[in-house]
XYZ file of C-alpha atoms in Angstrom:
576
model
C 65.559 -172.547 -39.959
C 63.565 -175.552 -41.211
C 61.491 -175.413 -44.368
C 58.359 -175.612 -42.225
C 59.413 -172.536 -40.234
C 60.183 -170.656 -43.448
C 56.753 -171.502 -44.867
C 55.098 -170.443 -41.609
C 56.957 -167.135 -41.718
C 55.859 -166.588 -45.323
C 52.261 -167.436 -44.472
C 52.152 -164.993 -41.553
C 53.625 -162.162 -43.649
C 51.164 -162.864 -46.467
C 48.253 -162.966 -44.013
C 49.419 -159.665 -42.504
C 49.486 -157.969 -45.925
C 46.085 -159.479 -46.729
C 44.710 -158.138 -43.449
C 45.923 -154.614 -44.202
C 44.320 -154.804 -47.641
C 40.975 -155.996 -46.267
C 40.924 -153.372 -43.519
C 41.623 -150.595 -46.027
C 39.097 -151.821 -48.597
C 36.258 -152.840 -46.256
C 36.992 -151.486 -42.768
C 33.404 -151.403 -41.511
C 32.644 -154.988 -42.526
C 35.953 -156.396 -41.270
C 35.831 -154.680 -37.870
C 32.135 -155.377 -37.312
C 32.664 -159.063 -38.086
C 35.427 -159.192 -35.450
C 33.146 -157.669 -32.823
C 30.259 -159.985 -33.716
C 32.447 -163.101 -33.644
C 34.024 -162.232 -30.297
C 30.615 -161.514 -28.758
C 29.418 -164.799 -30.221
C 32.257 -166.657 -28.484
C 31.490 -164.931 -25.178
C 27.853 -166.010 -25.486
C 28.983 -169.558 -26.243
C 31.239 -169.529 -23.178
C 28.312 -168.444 -20.999
C 26.072 -171.080 -22.593
C 28.614 -173.742 -21.569
C 29.211 -172.334 -18.086
C 25.633 -171.842 -16.870
C 24.591 -175.534 -17.140
C 27.610 -176.481 -15.007
C 26.601 -173.884 -12.452
C 23.023 -175.178 -12.455
C 24.260 -178.731 -11.801
C 26.446 -177.500 -8.919
C 23.475 -175.703 -7.323
C 21.230 -178.755 -7.785
C 23.803 -181.059 -6.169
C 24.527 -178.665 -3.277
C 20.852 -178.078 -2.458
C 21.387 -174.361 -1.744
C 22.239 -171.109 -3.504
C 25.928 -170.112 -3.096
C 26.611 -167.187 -0.765
C 28.485 -165.179 -3.398
C 25.323 -164.853 -5.529
C 23.717 -161.346 -5.446
C 20.926 -160.820 -2.939
C 18.354 -160.244 -5.691
C 18.976 -163.800 -6.940
C 19.138 -165.358 -3.466
C 15.665 -163.978 -2.818
C 14.238 -166.588 -5.193
C 13.767 -170.253 -4.385
C 16.371 -172.897 -5.136
C 14.357 -174.460 -7.985
C 13.589 -171.089 -9.561
C 17.288 -170.184 -9.729
C 18.132 -173.541 -11.362
C 15.377 -173.090 -13.956
C 16.482 -169.533 -14.719
C 20.115 -170.628 -15.128
C 19.093 -173.421 -17.509
C 16.838 -171.093 -19.503
C 19.598 -168.480 -19.652
C 21.974 -171.093 -21.105
C 19.466 -171.794 -23.873
C 18.989 -168.064 -24.514
C 22.736 -167.461 -24.692
C 23.255 -170.379 -27.079
C 20.401 -169.182 -29.311
C 21.913 -165.688 -29.289
C 25.257 -167.235 -30.256
C 23.643 -168.872 -33.323
C 21.919 -165.600 -34.285
C 25.222 -163.729 -34.046
C 26.908 -166.402 -36.197
C 24.209 -166.070 -38.861
C 24.448 -162.288 -38.812
C 28.240 -162.467 -39.101
C 27.920 -164.760 -42.148
C 25.714 -162.214 -43.907
C 28.077 -159.349 -43.092
C 30.985 -161.473 -44.346
C 29.247 -162.188 -47.667
C 28.525 -158.480 -48.181
C 32.119 -157.596 -47.327
C 33.502 -160.119 -49.818
C 31.301 -158.773 -52.616
C 32.394 -155.224 -51.766
C 36.046 -156.281 -52.006
C 35.520 -157.925 -55.405
C 33.753 -154.850 -56.760
C 36.566 -152.590 -55.529
C 39.216 -154.800 -57.141
C 37.674 -153.953 -60.565
C 38.820 -157.121 -62.305
C 37.228 -159.363 -64.888
C 35.879 -162.730 -63.781
C 38.937 -164.851 -63.037
C 37.497 -168.348 -62.550
C 34.328 -170.311 -61.848
C 32.626 -169.900 -58.456
C 34.588 -166.694 -57.925
C 32.056 -165.155 -55.527
C 31.828 -168.354 -53.489
C 35.619 -168.627 -53.199
C 35.886 -164.943 -52.262
C 33.219 -165.265 -49.557
C 34.877 -168.389 -48.140
C 38.304 -166.736 -48.158
C 37.040 -163.535 -46.530
C 35.083 -165.585 -43.988
C 38.147 -167.666 -43.128
C 40.268 -164.578 -42.702
C 37.786 -162.664 -40.546
C 36.915 -165.719 -38.462
C 40.581 -166.599 -38.100
C 41.397 -163.067 -36.992
C 38.505 -163.168 -34.515
C 39.800 -166.505 -33.196
C 43.236 -164.976 -32.689
C 41.819 -161.883 -30.969
C 39.694 -164.046 -28.675
C 42.776 -166.109 -27.761
C 44.754 -162.929 -27.003
C 41.924 -161.454 -24.893
C 41.539 -164.761 -23.050
C 45.301 -164.847 -22.458
C 45.248 -161.353 -20.972
C 42.313 -162.297 -18.728
C 44.091 -165.448 -17.538
C 47.297 -163.495 -16.928
C 45.334 -161.171 -14.620
C 43.057 -163.625 -12.799
C 45.027 -166.902 -12.891
C 48.704 -166.352 -13.880
C 49.623 -170.017 -13.342
C 47.372 -171.140 -16.187
C 48.757 -168.430 -18.465
C 52.331 -169.560 -17.726
C 51.480 -173.223 -18.391
C 49.781 -172.438 -21.714
C 52.635 -170.194 -22.856
C 55.299 -172.740 -21.852
C 53.527 -175.669 -23.545
C 52.870 -173.654 -26.723
C 56.518 -172.604 -26.992
C 57.642 -176.176 -26.292
C 55.401 -177.686 -28.985
C 56.337 -175.060 -31.576
C 60.062 -175.488 -30.936
C 59.855 -179.299 -30.894
C 57.957 -179.540 -34.180
C 60.238 -176.982 -35.844
C 63.414 -178.787 -34.731
C 62.148 -182.272 -35.597
C 60.918 -181.181 -39.031
C 64.328 -179.659 -39.694
C 65.926 -183.078 -39.197
C 63.302 -185.302 -40.831
C 61.624 -184.632 -44.182
C 59.321 -187.564 -43.552
C 58.068 -185.958 -40.336
C 57.702 -182.661 -42.184
C 55.459 -184.391 -44.727
C 53.394 -185.946 -41.923
C 52.942 -182.544 -40.272
C 51.821 -180.974 -43.567
C 49.369 -183.778 -44.269
C 47.890 -184.215 -40.780
C 48.239 -180.686 -39.424
C 44.677 -180.511 -38.092
C 44.975 -183.746 -36.110
C 48.340 -182.637 -34.702
C 46.976 -179.240 -33.668
C 43.930 -180.805 -32.014
C 46.135 -183.286 -30.154
C 48.448 -180.501 -28.986
C 45.433 -178.472 -27.839
C 44.091 -181.424 -25.854
C 47.492 -182.087 -24.278
C 47.926 -178.439 -23.244
C 44.460 -178.465 -21.674
C 45.328 -181.602 -19.682
C 48.598 -180.040 -18.490
C 46.634 -176.957 -17.430
C 44.050 -179.095 -15.637
C 46.738 -181.028 -13.746
C 48.376 -177.709 -12.859
C 45.107 -176.426 -11.385
C 44.650 -179.660 -9.395
C 48.203 -179.386 -8.041
C 47.588 -175.738 -7.184
C 44.503 -176.664 -5.147
C 46.291 -179.550 -3.402
C 49.660 -178.022 -2.532
C 49.560 -174.237 -3.022
C 47.266 -171.247 -2.561
C 44.648 -171.372 -5.309
C 42.120 -168.708 -6.313
C 38.399 -169.258 -5.611
C 36.887 -172.388 -7.181
C 34.574 -170.186 -9.240
C 37.602 -168.477 -10.846
C 39.290 -171.829 -11.529
C 36.172 -173.234 -13.196
C 35.722 -170.183 -15.412
C 39.439 -170.261 -16.246
C 39.346 -173.911 -17.345
C 36.355 -173.251 -19.598
C 38.144 -170.224 -21.007
C 41.305 -172.281 -21.585
C 39.406 -174.950 -23.490
C 37.594 -172.484 -25.695
C 40.621 -170.252 -26.290
C 42.743 -173.260 -27.320
C 40.039 -174.301 -29.766
C 40.061 -170.784 -31.168
C 43.850 -170.912 -31.534
C 43.572 -174.191 -33.443
C 40.838 -172.630 -35.567
C 43.092 -169.676 -36.374
C 45.960 -171.964 -37.431
C 43.737 -174.187 -39.598
C 42.098 -171.218 -41.324
C 45.499 -169.652 -41.996
C 46.745 -172.889 -43.566
C 43.618 -173.253 -45.719
C 43.921 -169.635 -46.849
C 47.565 -170.133 -47.712
C 46.684 -173.141 -49.845
C 44.503 -170.819 -51.959
C 46.787 -167.803 -51.849
C 47.150 -167.556 -55.650
C 43.393 -167.208 -56.092
C 42.900 -165.066 -52.988
C 45.686 -162.652 -53.961
C 44.291 -162.337 -57.485
C 40.819 -161.587 -56.107
C 41.674 -158.957 -53.511
C 44.920 -157.290 -54.689
C 44.929 -154.841 -57.605
C 48.464 -155.656 -58.752
C 48.266 -159.454 -58.485
C 47.177 -161.323 -61.631
C 45.923 -164.886 -61.392
C 48.891 -167.234 -61.444
C 48.806 -170.981 -61.876
C 50.262 -172.686 -58.836
C 53.439 -174.583 -59.760
C 53.041 -178.336 -59.611
C 54.572 -179.855 -56.526
C 56.663 -182.875 -57.435
C 57.438 -185.233 -54.587
C 61.043 -185.148 -53.441
C 61.650 -188.828 -54.175
C 60.620 -188.625 -57.863
C 62.781 -185.510 -58.323
C 65.812 -187.315 -56.995
C 65.278 -190.348 -59.228
C 65.133 -188.275 -62.426
C 68.649 -186.857 -62.175
C 71.408 -188.457 -64.278
C 73.419 -189.501 -61.242
C 70.524 -191.246 -59.539
C 69.278 -192.804 -62.767
C 72.672 -194.438 -63.265
C 72.260 -195.985 -59.814
C 68.680 -197.238 -59.660
C 68.283 -198.523 -63.239
C 71.122 -201.114 -62.905
C 69.770 -201.995 -59.469
C 66.272 -202.900 -60.713
C 67.603 -204.653 -63.858
C 70.069 -206.870 -61.971
C 67.526 -209.582 -60.947
C 66.735 -210.154 -64.650
C 70.271 -211.401 -65.375
C 72.002 -214.513 -64.088
C 75.439 -213.257 -65.151
C 77.196 -209.926 -65.291
C 75.604 -207.385 -67.604
C 76.333 -203.922 -68.888
C 74.000 -201.136 -69.904
C 75.000 -199.890 -73.339
C 72.602 -196.950 -73.440
C 69.490 -195.498 -71.839
C 67.158 -193.378 -73.938
C 64.044 -191.477 -73.025
C 60.870 -193.093 -74.352
C 58.070 -190.617 -75.066
C 54.940 -192.051 -73.446
C 52.668 -189.010 -73.440
C 51.250 -189.650 -69.949
C 51.760 -187.033 -67.212
C 53.997 -187.962 -64.274
C 54.960 -191.309 -65.808
C 58.587 -191.425 -66.942
C 59.662 -194.010 -69.481
C 63.117 -195.150 -70.603
C 64.438 -197.618 -73.148
C 67.472 -199.504 -71.846
C 69.824 -201.474 -74.129
C 71.839 -204.095 -72.246
C 74.400 -206.783 -73.056
C 75.163 -209.979 -71.137
C 77.552 -212.679 -72.426
C 77.425 -211.095 -75.859
C 73.624 -211.279 -76.006
C 71.737 -208.019 -76.428
C 68.547 -207.420 -74.500
C 66.300 -204.385 -74.584
C 63.894 -203.230 -71.885
C 61.272 -200.548 -71.447
C 61.332 -199.111 -67.919
C 58.368 -197.116 -66.657
C 58.639 -195.070 -63.466
C 55.412 -193.840 -61.866
C 55.154 -190.782 -59.666
C 53.766 -191.518 -56.207
C 50.578 -189.695 -57.241
C 50.116 -192.079 -60.181
C 49.724 -195.321 -58.300
C 46.282 -195.926 -59.845
C 47.459 -196.395 -63.475
C 50.389 -198.445 -62.187
C 48.083 -200.840 -60.347
C 45.680 -200.940 -63.317
C 48.473 -201.947 -65.670
C 49.997 -204.468 -63.277
C 46.615 -206.095 -62.679
C 45.869 -206.381 -66.394
C 49.273 -207.703 -67.464
C 49.394 -210.326 -64.720
C 45.767 -211.546 -64.886
C 45.173 -211.306 -68.647
C 48.121 -213.179 -70.200
C 46.844 -212.917 -73.814
C 46.965 -209.135 -73.699
C 48.645 -207.395 -76.638
C 51.523 -205.877 -74.716
C 55.248 -206.363 -74.221
C 55.780 -208.927 -71.489
C 55.896 -207.572 -67.947
C 59.160 -208.926 -66.545
C 59.311 -207.252 -63.175
C 57.567 -204.673 -61.020
C 58.416 -203.122 -57.693
C 59.238 -199.881 -55.949
C 62.287 -197.690 -55.742
C 62.122 -194.861 -53.185
C 58.339 -195.297 -52.901
C 57.901 -194.909 -56.681
C 56.468 -197.869 -58.597
C 58.362 -199.168 -61.622
C 57.484 -201.671 -64.361
C 60.043 -203.383 -66.589
C 58.737 -204.592 -69.953
C 60.478 -206.730 -72.523
C 61.368 -204.889 -75.729
C 61.853 -206.589 -79.114
C 62.905 -203.700 -81.309
C 59.317 -202.446 -81.732
C 58.810 -199.156 -83.535
C 56.274 -196.351 -83.304
C 54.051 -195.238 -86.170
C 52.558 -191.962 -87.274
C 50.022 -190.480 -89.652
C 47.848 -192.709 -91.801
C 49.828 -195.810 -90.901
C 49.041 -195.292 -87.225
C 45.313 -194.843 -87.914
C 45.029 -198.019 -89.983
C 47.125 -200.019 -87.541
C 45.149 -198.710 -84.569
C 41.948 -200.085 -86.137
C 43.658 -203.453 -86.530
C 44.749 -203.260 -82.903
C 41.197 -202.562 -81.712
C 40.004 -205.438 -83.894
C 42.598 -207.683 -82.272
C 41.304 -206.668 -78.826
C 37.826 -207.785 -79.889
C 39.245 -211.247 -80.557
C 40.419 -211.625 -76.956
C 38.149 -213.276 -74.398
C 38.469 -211.703 -70.943
C 38.972 -214.421 -68.291
C 35.874 -215.029 -66.160
C 37.674 -214.262 -62.894
C 39.027 -211.049 -64.382
C 35.580 -210.081 -65.678
C 33.883 -210.720 -62.318
C 36.498 -208.653 -60.529
C 35.819 -205.791 -62.956
C 32.041 -206.072 -62.417
C 32.520 -205.661 -58.671
C 34.534 -202.473 -59.234
C 33.098 -200.617 -62.234
C 30.012 -200.414 -64.426
C 29.408 -201.329 -68.053
C 28.076 -199.012 -70.742
C 24.471 -200.177 -70.370
C 24.548 -199.371 -66.645
C 25.872 -195.864 -67.234
C 23.184 -195.014 -69.789
C 20.174 -193.523 -68.054
C 16.931 -191.894 -69.048
C 18.143 -188.774 -67.208
C 20.507 -188.216 -70.144
C 17.572 -187.991 -72.528
C 15.581 -185.742 -70.201
C 18.581 -183.420 -70.126
C 18.831 -183.628 -73.909
C 15.211 -182.530 -74.379
C 16.160 -179.052 -73.140
C 18.541 -178.730 -76.100
C 16.288 -180.272 -78.743
C 14.903 -177.129 -80.392
C 13.147 -178.335 -83.538
C 10.143 -180.657 -83.667
C 12.240 -183.241 -85.497
C 14.860 -183.268 -82.741
C 12.176 -183.576 -80.061
C 10.615 -186.487 -81.932
C 14.004 -188.187 -82.281
C 14.675 -187.877 -78.553
C 11.247 -189.336 -77.757
C 11.833 -192.217 -80.175
C 15.178 -192.959 -78.566
C 13.552 -192.870 -75.126
C 10.994 -195.462 -76.261
C 13.786 -197.759 -77.496
C 16.147 -197.094 -74.597
C 15.336 -200.229 -72.601
C 15.655 -202.383 -75.724
C 19.040 -200.842 -76.541
C 20.316 -201.438 -73.022
C 19.129 -205.040 -73.209
C 21.047 -205.532 -76.477
C 24.176 -204.151 -74.850
C 23.663 -206.297 -71.754
C 23.521 -209.468 -73.882
C 26.632 -208.590 -75.923
C 29.971 -210.323 -75.253
C 32.570 -208.227 -73.452
C 35.764 -206.852 -74.897
C 38.777 -205.018 -73.542
C 39.103 -201.322 -74.389
C 42.252 -199.275 -73.911
C 42.168 -195.494 -73.567
C 45.950 -195.261 -73.884
C 46.352 -196.229 -77.554
C 48.227 -193.275 -79.069
C 51.052 -192.815 -81.594
C 53.408 -192.879 -78.591
C 52.162 -196.162 -77.126
C 51.168 -198.310 -80.123
C 54.176 -200.296 -81.361
C 54.825 -202.646 -84.274
C 57.632 -205.204 -84.502
C 59.475 -206.667 -87.491
C 56.760 -209.319 -87.906
C 53.970 -206.702 -88.098
C 52.756 -207.704 -84.641
C 51.051 -204.866 -82.782
C 51.327 -204.165 -79.068
C 50.547 -201.338 -76.666
C 53.210 -200.316 -74.191
C 50.885 -198.583 -71.721
C 47.746 -199.965 -70.034
C 47.088 -197.535 -67.221
C 43.499 -196.804 -68.258
C 41.340 -199.615 -69.603
C 37.763 -200.838 -69.422
C 35.561 -203.798 -70.283
C 32.615 -202.890 -72.505
C 30.057 -204.512 -74.846
C 31.609 -205.760 -78.080
C 31.976 -202.900 -80.572
C 32.170 -200.048 -78.059
C 34.872 -197.463 -78.830
C 34.898 -198.490 -82.505
C 34.772 -195.435 -84.848
C 31.225 -195.020 -86.171
C 32.617 -194.119 -89.590
C 34.370 -197.483 -89.913
C 31.442 -199.872 -89.515
C 32.401 -201.735 -92.690
C 35.698 -202.727 -91.096
C 33.798 -203.557 -87.902
C 32.111 -206.406 -89.770
C 35.506 -207.780 -90.806
C 36.750 -207.512 -87.221
C 33.697 -209.421 -85.955
C 34.281 -212.210 -88.472
C 37.824 -212.609 -87.177
C 36.646 -212.457 -83.551
C 34.043 -215.163 -84.219
C 36.847 -217.519 -85.266
C 38.967 -217.029 -82.139
C 36.101 -216.660 -79.637
C 34.198 -219.846 -80.303
C 31.017 -220.249 -78.321
C 30.165 -216.532 -78.229
C 27.277 -215.109 -80.233
C 28.165 -212.086 -82.362
C 25.775 -209.605 -83.924
C 27.049 -206.910 -86.259
C 24.041 -204.691 -85.578
C 24.498 -205.034 -81.808
C 28.187 -204.140 -82.190
C 27.252 -201.092 -84.284
C 24.739 -200.124 -81.634
C 27.452 -200.387 -78.972
C 29.735 -198.069 -80.962
C 26.904 -195.550 -81.435
C 25.875 -195.573 -77.775
C 29.474 -195.358 -76.590
C 29.949 -192.230 -78.715
C 26.566 -190.898 -77.567
C 27.630 -191.221 -73.926
C 30.906 -189.440 -74.695
C 29.042 -186.534 -76.316
C 26.727 -186.264 -73.313
C 29.604 -186.311 -70.827
C 31.327 -183.544 -72.808
C 28.064 -181.544 -72.918
C 28.243 -181.676 -76.728
C 24.472 -181.843 -77.018
C 24.194 -180.958 -80.702
C 26.498 -183.804 -81.712
C 24.457 -186.150 -79.519
C 21.246 -184.965 -81.214
C 22.781 -185.454 -84.657
C 23.712 -189.034 -83.740
C 20.207 -190.086 -82.632
C 18.757 -190.782 -86.149
C 21.569 -193.269 -86.820
C 20.995 -194.904 -83.424
C 17.264 -195.301 -84.149
C 17.960 -196.738 -87.606
C 20.519 -199.161 -86.180
C 18.038 -200.229 -83.477
C 15.323 -200.945 -86.045
C 17.773 -202.904 -88.187
C 18.920 -204.927 -85.183
C 15.304 -205.728 -84.280
C 14.586 -206.786 -87.861
C 17.630 -209.041 -88.082
C 17.704 -210.540 -84.588
C 14.225 -209.868 -83.212
C 13.385 -207.909 -80.061
C 13.988 -208.655 -76.400
């Protein structure tokens, strides 16, 4: 049995136990929803059939003989109008039934939650419960409609029933067998299940249609009226079958939350993280001893040996880092190898883009990048750098940020960033301050918010005129390194930004910010530097962070310093 078949079996058993629970806890709601949904589908079927019948009568110019005498008593045009109006009435009734079913579903979900007698488990609990209950009841109604339609077809048009059953069995067996042989195909089926189900439904309908045509051409078919109704029923029942499968899959994807909501003895469990198969295989000792020499080989012209491979703590999820010590012709060379999970392609591309387009960056040299089993890897040069901790790390990290301020981003690199992301001044909006007014309780806080609002455009103009600097969000005790010559470098650049000069600088270290600006003015000739504008950038960067974290009190406490800094900047440099 393939893994896909095993998962399908598990899903069906879980859905069966969920169904028993829902029927016991809310029988009236669950059963009534089934009846309403099935009636709704019957009304929809009639709404689709009657327009076709009206067109047939219009094209034939007469009322068919099999119509009841009471209908044939009316004129041709009257019958067509009544059929068209009936289609509209049936479709409107279908929508009313759907709306009524949604209300019954919501009430049933709330009843189930109240009977479970549990504390609130997570945000949007009622919404998730209603959606889950709705999916289950609708899915069950879809399945019941398909079964009823199958029974009707078996009675009135057995050929169609046989074709549908044969095609369904064929598709199920083919997908199960193929997925058992190919993990890649299994992944495709899991990812694109809805498209595959819709395609299979369309193919089965075409096979059924061709079967009906062949029956009319070469065999003894039923009346045309029966065939037409049967084809409409086939199309709708196949759609309902697809709907049942999709709803079951979506429910299964939330089964930890759904089980915790509706079952007394099921606590809320965190779903285990699903690691891709390829990254799992690469992390084993056997595989690591194969792929590491393979990716290092192009870096050597002669034979080389790997003396040791050690794990390098990077502190980033799903990014695995190793330090490799190699020897070739008696010369020792060290490398840092970073392996990115397939789900972490974004930081990999961010780092690769920065290290290749910004050559002055304070990082070990990127020697090689590529992919091994669909996982991206980067190989960096290592020169016996060491990590730091405690006070040494804090002081050195300030020096590192100061060194970043001394770097001038290349124009091409800066323009590419501008087309992709926004600067600090673009992210600051007056909506932030309007939101903050709801949390400003005292008169002083209200006055401060109003003062900041008056100066907001001026502040944004200051930031807009400031030179740009590179900011790294990955500078940690695990990533900041120092070599024997006291040269600092960062080993990870998966998350970076360009911001106004001074952004991300600690607001409590503005004295050192002045020293950093003096050094930056030496290396970045031609740029205008303002200490007050840099301070303002650090304040506003922290203000934005507080607002994004919903730390409104800290944001309010920061406003007086922002206003003072703005006034000082205007006094020193004038206003815009």
